[in-house]
Amino acid sequence: MTITKHKPVKKAVFPVAGLGTRFLPATKVMPKEMLPLVDRPLIQRAVEEAQEAGIEEFIFVTGRNKSLITEHFELQPEMVEALTNKNKTDLLERLSHSDLPSGTLMTTVQQKALGLGHAVWCARKLVGDEPFALFLVDVMTLSNQGGCMKQMIDVYSKTGGNVIAAAEVPNEVTYKYGILDVESPSNAVSPIKAMVEKPKPEDAPSNLSILGRYILQPEIFDILEGQKQGAGGEIQLTDAMQTLLKSQDFTSMTLNGKHYDCGHHIGFIEANIAFALQDPKFGPEMREILKNYL
Ligand code: UTP
């Protein structure tokens, strides 16, 4: 396979087959990706971010108990009829944002949650020989410069290759994230020299973490095909990207904005407060309510 630099990114992959154990018992039956961030599920926010970036095809890597996720993007005729009869145009408008156009939502099954790298590999047939955007749905971002993926597509239009969104984290928590070693740490956009999954703080090359948004070239699938288990016994995407780095360019883009790790309770609660505060509908009331607690 040859890389065509700057080939447009029109497909996005959303791995949603994880077990969500940190959110138990809330996620015993309900997928983590369906937890609502203020007024809509995490997965809908990720899909809207993709749409804003020009993505036209949406590939969900699903597993057991995940059918609610695809159902969420289907037209609900009874609901539409009930709202139409009651003349609830505002609600109808909001509901319409979760209906994906026919033929644009695809699913593939990851039979066992063997890790993020394995989940991405499960999308290989649906992605084909094209660059693709990858979204970790439990990371949400807020920025007044457009969504994280839109910022990345702007970078990609200049650099081509692979692009990874990054954010600084406290040194002592590098063991929780994929960490980047970049050529120009003081620049928001920089070539990547190396990456390592969940290093101990003393081994970490920097405190620049991989945020959960990627633009990847399809050659990653060839590497994932033979990828061995890495940190935590999982098939790690970071290990495969580190191999691809030997033959392709990787660029890091430090997000212009804030990111929230919605994969654990406190991060999710903080995200709900931050997203509610910046929402014109909920912000003013939320600000008043918060005063009671501070
Ligand atoms: P996480 O690392 O947050 O794992 O995955 P998880 O299973 O969802 O949650 P915990 O750690 O048990 O609480 C990040 C994203 O990658 C997906 C998850 O669904 C989540 O959206 N994922 C992870 C898969 O699709 N398959 C996997 O094998 C692992």
Short mmCIF file of C-alpha atoms and ligand atoms in Angstrom, two decimals:
data_model
loop_
_atom_site.label_atom_id
_atom_site.label_comp_id
_atom_site.label_asym_id
_atom_site.label_seq_id
_atom_site.Cartn_x
_atom_site.Cartn_y
_atom_site.Cartn_z
CA MET A 1 0.00 0.00 0.00
CA THR A 2 1.25 3.52 -0.74
CA ILE A 3 0.31 6.60 1.24
CA THR A 4 -1.37 9.38 -0.65
CA LYS A 5 -0.58 12.43 1.43
CA HIS A 6 -3.58 14.63 2.24
CA LYS A 7 -6.12 12.13 0.99
CA PRO A 8 -9.35 13.45 2.60
CA VAL A 9 -10.51 11.95 5.90
CA LYS A 10 -14.15 10.95 5.44
CA LYS A 11 -14.50 7.94 7.75
CA ALA A 12 -14.41 7.81 11.53
CA VAL A 13 -14.01 4.82 13.83
CA PHE A 14 -15.60 4.79 17.30
CA PRO A 15 -14.44 1.81 19.41
CA VAL A 16 -17.29 1.25 21.87
CA ALA A 17 -16.77 -2.39 22.81
CA GLY A 18 -14.97 -1.83 26.14
CA LEU A 19 -16.42 -3.15 29.39
CA GLY A 20 -16.53 0.19 31.22
CA THR A 21 -15.58 -1.45 34.52
CA ARG A 22 -14.63 1.82 36.21
CA PHE A 23 -18.26 2.93 35.97
CA LEU A 24 -19.83 -0.18 37.47
CA PRO A 25 -22.58 -0.64 38.50
CA ALA A 26 -23.90 2.15 36.21
CA THR A 27 -22.46 0.32 33.20
CA LYS A 28 -23.58 -3.19 34.16
CA VAL A 29 -26.15 -3.08 31.34
CA MET A 30 -25.94 0.42 29.91
CA PRO A 31 -22.91 1.19 27.71
CA LYS A 32 -20.56 3.80 29.14
CA GLU A 33 -20.78 5.65 25.82
CA MET A 34 -24.51 6.24 26.44
CA LEU A 35 -23.94 8.15 29.69
CA PRO A 36 -25.35 11.65 29.15
CA LEU A 37 -23.02 14.61 29.15
CA VAL A 38 -25.57 17.28 30.19
CA ASP A 39 -28.23 16.71 27.52
CA ARG A 40 -26.92 14.01 25.16
CA PRO A 41 -24.92 10.80 25.32
CA LEU A 42 -21.14 10.87 25.04
CA ILE A 43 -21.35 8.99 21.72
CA GLN A 44 -23.61 11.65 20.20
CA ARG A 45 -21.19 14.40 21.20
CA ALA A 46 -18.35 12.45 19.54
CA VAL A 47 -20.39 11.94 16.36
CA GLU A 48 -21.26 15.66 16.26
CA GLU A 49 -17.55 16.50 16.63
CA ALA A 50 -16.85 14.18 13.67
CA GLN A 51 -19.57 15.78 11.55
CA GLU A 52 -18.17 19.24 12.29
CA ALA A 53 -14.81 17.97 10.97
CA GLY A 54 -16.35 16.83 7.66
CA ILE A 55 -16.65 13.10 8.45
CA GLU A 56 -19.34 11.38 6.36
CA GLU A 57 -19.17 7.70 7.43
CA PHE A 58 -19.37 6.45 11.01
CA ILE A 59 -17.98 3.05 11.98
CA PHE A 60 -18.85 1.71 15.44
CA VAL A 61 -16.82 -1.19 16.84
CA THR A 62 -19.36 -2.74 19.18
CA GLY A 63 -19.61 -5.64 21.58
CA ARG A 64 -22.16 -7.28 23.85
CA ASN A 65 -24.85 -5.05 25.38
CA LYS A 66 -24.03 -2.24 22.97
CA SER A 67 -27.09 -2.25 20.68
CA LEU A 68 -28.47 0.88 22.41
CA ILE A 69 -25.60 2.85 20.87
CA THR A 70 -26.63 2.20 17.28
CA GLU A 71 -30.34 2.49 18.13
CA HIS A 72 -29.69 5.99 19.41
CA PHE A 73 -28.89 7.13 15.86
CA GLU A 74 -32.04 5.63 14.31
CA LEU A 75 -35.15 7.66 13.47
CA GLN A 76 -37.87 7.11 16.11
CA PRO A 77 -41.14 7.63 14.15
CA GLU A 78 -43.44 7.36 17.24
CA MET A 79 -41.42 10.01 19.06
CA VAL A 80 -41.41 12.28 16.00
CA GLU A 81 -45.18 11.87 15.60
CA ALA A 82 -45.87 12.59 19.27
CA LEU A 83 -43.72 15.72 19.27
CA THR A 84 -45.20 16.89 15.94
CA ASN A 85 -48.75 16.49 17.30
CA LYS A 86 -47.79 18.57 20.33
CA ASN A 87 -46.08 21.16 18.11
CA LYS A 88 -42.79 20.77 20.04
CA THR A 89 -40.60 22.14 17.26
CA ASP A 90 -37.66 22.88 19.56
CA LEU A 91 -37.51 19.26 20.78
CA LEU A 92 -37.99 17.94 17.24
CA GLU A 93 -35.04 20.00 16.11
CA ARG A 94 -32.85 18.70 18.94
CA LEU A 95 -33.95 15.12 18.30
CA SER A 96 -33.04 15.39 14.62
CA HIS A 97 -29.34 15.80 15.53
CA SER A 98 -29.22 12.14 16.55
CA ASP A 99 -30.59 10.77 13.26
CA LEU A 100 -27.69 9.79 11.01
CA PRO A 101 -28.42 9.81 7.26
CA SER A 102 -29.27 6.39 5.75
CA GLY A 103 -26.27 4.28 4.87
CA THR A 104 -23.70 6.29 6.84
CA LEU A 105 -23.61 4.23 10.07
CA MET A 106 -21.73 0.94 10.00
CA THR A 107 -20.99 -1.54 12.76
CA THR A 108 -18.46 -4.28 13.23
CA VAL A 109 -18.20 -6.58 16.24
CA GLN A 110 -15.21 -7.02 18.53
CA GLN A 111 -16.02 -10.41 20.03
CA LYS A 112 -13.72 -9.98 23.03
CA ALA A 113 -12.48 -6.72 24.55
CA LEU A 114 -8.79 -7.45 23.90
CA GLY A 115 -7.71 -3.82 23.90
CA LEU A 116 -7.99 -0.61 21.90
CA GLY A 117 -5.52 -1.78 19.22
CA HIS A 118 -7.60 -4.89 18.62
CA ALA A 119 -10.83 -2.83 18.51
CA VAL A 120 -9.33 -0.56 15.83
CA TRP A 121 -8.14 -3.60 13.83
CA CYS A 122 -11.75 -4.88 13.83
CA ALA A 123 -12.67 -1.88 11.63
CA ARG A 124 -10.13 -2.70 8.89
CA LYS A 125 -12.60 -4.00 6.28
CA LEU A 126 -14.93 -1.04 6.69
CA VAL A 127 -12.17 1.57 6.56
CA GLY A 128 -10.34 0.03 3.58
CA ASP A 129 -7.35 1.81 2.07
CA GLU A 130 -8.09 5.31 3.41
CA PRO A 131 -6.94 7.54 6.23
CA PHE A 132 -9.48 7.61 9.07
CA ALA A 133 -10.33 9.55 12.19
CA LEU A 134 -10.41 7.67 15.49
CA PHE A 135 -12.43 8.83 18.50
CA LEU A 136 -12.18 7.60 22.09
CA VAL A 137 -15.66 8.52 23.16
CA ASP A 138 -14.86 8.80 26.86
CA VAL A 139 -12.68 11.86 26.21
CA MET A 140 -14.56 15.09 25.59
CA THR A 141 -13.06 18.43 24.66
CA LEU A 142 -14.16 22.06 24.91
CA SER A 143 -12.59 24.78 22.81
CA ASN A 144 -13.58 28.12 21.33
CA GLN A 145 -11.46 27.30 18.26
CA GLY A 146 -13.74 24.53 16.91
CA GLY A 147 -13.83 20.87 17.90
CA CYS A 148 -10.67 18.85 18.50
CA MET A 149 -11.05 16.79 15.30
CA LYS A 150 -11.69 19.91 13.22
CA GLN A 151 -8.44 21.40 14.59
CA MET A 152 -6.68 18.13 13.69
CA ILE A 153 -8.06 18.09 10.14
CA ASP A 154 -6.67 21.63 9.70
CA VAL A 155 -3.24 20.34 10.77
CA TYR A 156 -3.58 17.24 8.57
CA SER A 157 -4.38 19.39 5.53
CA LYS A 158 -0.83 20.81 5.90
CA THR A 159 1.12 17.79 7.15
CA GLY A 160 -0.66 14.71 5.80
CA GLY A 161 0.50 11.47 7.46
CA ASN A 162 -0.76 10.63 10.95
CA VAL A 163 -1.91 13.23 13.48
CA ILE A 164 -2.39 12.69 17.23
CA ALA A 165 -4.10 15.14 19.59
CA ALA A 166 -2.16 15.71 22.79
CA ALA A 167 -2.51 17.45 26.14
CA GLU A 168 -0.19 18.00 29.08
CA VAL A 169 -0.88 15.96 32.21
CA PRO A 170 0.75 16.16 35.67
CA ASN A 171 4.08 14.26 35.66
CA GLU A 172 2.96 11.85 38.37
CA VAL A 173 0.08 10.41 36.27
CA THR A 174 1.95 9.47 33.07
CA TYR A 175 1.41 5.78 33.95
CA LYS A 176 -2.27 6.20 33.01
CA TYR A 177 -1.72 7.44 29.43
CA GLY A 178 0.12 7.02 26.15
CA ILE A 179 2.97 9.56 26.29
CA LEU A 180 4.66 11.37 23.38
CA ASP A 181 8.25 12.39 22.78
CA VAL A 182 8.09 15.32 20.34
CA GLU A 183 10.72 17.28 18.43
CA SER A 184 9.55 20.77 19.47
CA PRO A 185 7.85 20.59 22.88
CA SER A 186 7.21 24.34 22.92
CA ASN A 187 5.22 24.27 19.65
CA ALA A 188 1.55 23.31 19.48
CA VAL A 189 2.24 21.29 16.33
CA SER A 190 5.36 19.16 16.23
CA PRO A 191 6.75 15.99 14.62
CA ILE A 192 6.65 13.02 16.99
CA LYS A 193 9.90 11.16 17.73
CA ALA A 194 8.53 8.33 19.87
CA MET A 195 5.55 7.22 21.91
CA VAL A 196 5.17 4.87 24.85
CA GLU A 197 2.08 3.41 26.54
CA LYS A 198 1.59 4.05 30.27
CA PRO A 199 5.22 4.75 31.30
CA LYS A 200 6.16 5.23 34.96
CA PRO A 201 6.86 8.94 35.63
CA GLU A 202 10.63 8.21 35.87
CA ASP A 203 10.59 6.55 32.42
CA ALA A 204 8.25 9.00 30.65
CA PRO A 205 9.89 11.04 27.86
CA SER A 206 7.56 14.01 28.61
CA ASN A 207 4.21 14.80 30.18
CA LEU A 208 2.47 15.17 26.81
CA SER A 209 -0.31 12.60 26.77
CA ILE A 210 -2.24 11.09 23.89
CA LEU A 211 -5.69 12.56 24.25
CA GLY A 212 -8.03 10.13 22.45
CA ARG A 213 -8.34 11.65 18.97
CA TYR A 214 -6.23 10.38 16.06
CA ILE A 215 -5.97 10.62 12.28
CA LEU A 216 -4.32 7.41 11.09
CA GLN A 217 -3.20 5.98 7.77
CA PRO A 218 -4.55 2.52 6.83
CA GLU A 219 -1.08 0.89 7.09
CA ILE A 220 -1.77 0.75 10.86
CA PHE A 221 -4.04 -2.26 10.18
CA ASP A 222 -1.16 -4.31 8.74
CA ILE A 223 0.81 -3.69 11.93
CA LEU A 224 -2.14 -4.39 14.23
CA GLU A 225 -2.65 -7.71 12.43
CA GLY A 226 0.42 -9.16 14.17
CA GLN A 227 0.46 -6.92 17.25
CA LYS A 228 1.29 -8.72 20.50
CA GLN A 229 -0.24 -7.86 23.89
CA GLY A 230 1.37 -4.87 25.58
CA ALA A 231 0.79 -2.91 28.81
CA GLY A 232 -2.04 -4.41 30.91
CA GLY A 233 -2.13 -7.54 28.72
CA GLU A 234 -4.06 -5.59 26.05
CA ILE A 235 -3.32 -5.14 22.35
CA GLN A 236 -2.18 -1.54 22.46
CA LEU A 237 -2.71 0.95 19.67
CA THR A 238 0.26 2.98 20.90
CA ASP A 239 2.64 0.04 20.33
CA ALA A 240 1.39 -0.31 16.73
CA MET A 241 1.74 3.44 16.12
CA GLN A 242 5.30 3.32 17.48
CA THR A 243 6.07 0.67 14.81
CA LEU A 244 4.39 2.71 12.05
CA LEU A 245 6.47 5.71 13.12
CA LYS A 246 9.51 3.99 11.61
CA SER A 247 8.04 4.37 8.11
CA GLN A 248 5.53 7.24 8.33
CA ASP A 249 5.30 10.76 9.73
CA PHE A 250 3.39 11.38 12.94
CA THR A 251 2.50 14.92 14.05
CA SER A 252 1.29 15.90 17.51
CA MET A 253 -1.25 18.69 17.92
CA THR A 254 -1.69 20.11 21.40
CA LEU A 255 -5.40 20.81 21.78
CA ASN A 256 -6.35 24.45 21.86
CA GLY A 257 -8.90 24.00 24.65
CA LYS A 258 -9.65 21.75 27.61
CA HIS A 259 -10.15 18.01 27.72
CA TYR A 260 -12.12 15.88 30.16
CA ASP A 261 -11.58 12.21 30.91
CA CYS A 262 -15.16 10.97 31.17
CA GLY A 263 -14.03 7.36 31.70
CA HIS A 264 -14.06 7.73 35.50
CA HIS A 265 -16.45 9.31 37.98
CA ILE A 266 -14.73 12.55 38.96
CA GLY A 267 -13.68 13.39 35.39
CA PHE A 268 -17.23 12.72 34.21
CA ILE A 269 -18.76 14.88 36.94
CA GLU A 270 -16.31 17.71 36.17
CA ALA A 271 -17.17 17.43 32.45
CA ASN A 272 -20.87 17.72 33.23
CA ILE A 273 -20.26 20.90 35.24
CA ALA A 274 -17.98 22.41 32.57
CA PHE A 275 -20.28 21.58 29.65
CA ALA A 276 -23.38 22.80 31.53
CA LEU A 277 -21.66 26.10 32.46
CA GLN A 278 -20.76 26.88 28.84
CA ASP A 279 -24.22 25.97 27.52
CA PRO A 280 -26.38 29.09 26.97
CA LYS A 281 -29.46 27.08 27.99
CA PHE A 282 -28.14 25.70 31.27
CA GLY A 283 -25.16 27.93 32.13
CA PRO A 284 -26.82 30.83 34.01
CA GLU A 285 -28.92 28.56 36.26
CA MET A 286 -26.00 26.20 36.82
CA ARG A 287 -23.81 29.10 37.95
CA GLU A 288 -26.43 30.08 40.57
CA ILE A 289 -26.81 26.50 41.81
CA LEU A 290 -23.06 26.01 42.17
CA LYS A 291 -22.88 29.04 44.50
CA ASN A 292 -24.80 26.95 47.07
CA TYR A 293 -21.97 24.45 47.23
CA LEU A 294 -18.87 26.63 47.35
P1 UTP B 1 -11.03 2.21 28.07
O1 UTP B 1 -9.58 2.06 28.22
O2 UTP B 1 -11.66 3.37 28.76
O3 UTP B 1 -11.72 0.85 28.55
O4 UTP B 1 -11.36 2.25 26.53
P2 UTP B 1 -13.20 0.52 28.95
O5 UTP B 1 -13.34 -0.96 28.93
O6 UTP B 1 -14.21 1.26 28.14
O7 UTP B 1 -13.36 1.07 30.43
P3 UTP B 1 -12.75 0.55 31.84
O8 UTP B 1 -11.28 0.86 31.82
O9 UTP B 1 -13.06 -0.92 31.99
O10 UTP B 1 -13.52 1.35 32.85
C1 UTP B 1 -11.36 3.44 25.74
C2 UTP B 1 -12.35 3.25 24.60
O11 UTP B 1 -11.96 2.13 23.80
C3 UTP B 1 -13.02 1.18 23.74
C4 UTP B 1 -13.93 1.50 24.92
O12 UTP B 1 -15.28 1.13 24.65
C5 UTP B 1 -13.76 2.99 25.12
O13 UTP B 1 -14.69 3.75 24.34
N1 UTP B 1 -12.46 -0.19 23.78
C6 UTP B 1 -11.51 -0.51 24.70
C7 UTP B 1 -12.92 -1.13 22.89
O14 UTP B 1 -13.79 -0.85 22.04
N2 UTP B 1 -12.41 -2.41 22.96
C8 UTP B 1 -11.46 -2.76 23.87
O15 UTP B 1 -11.03 -3.93 23.86
C9 UTP B 1 -10.99 -1.78 24.76
#
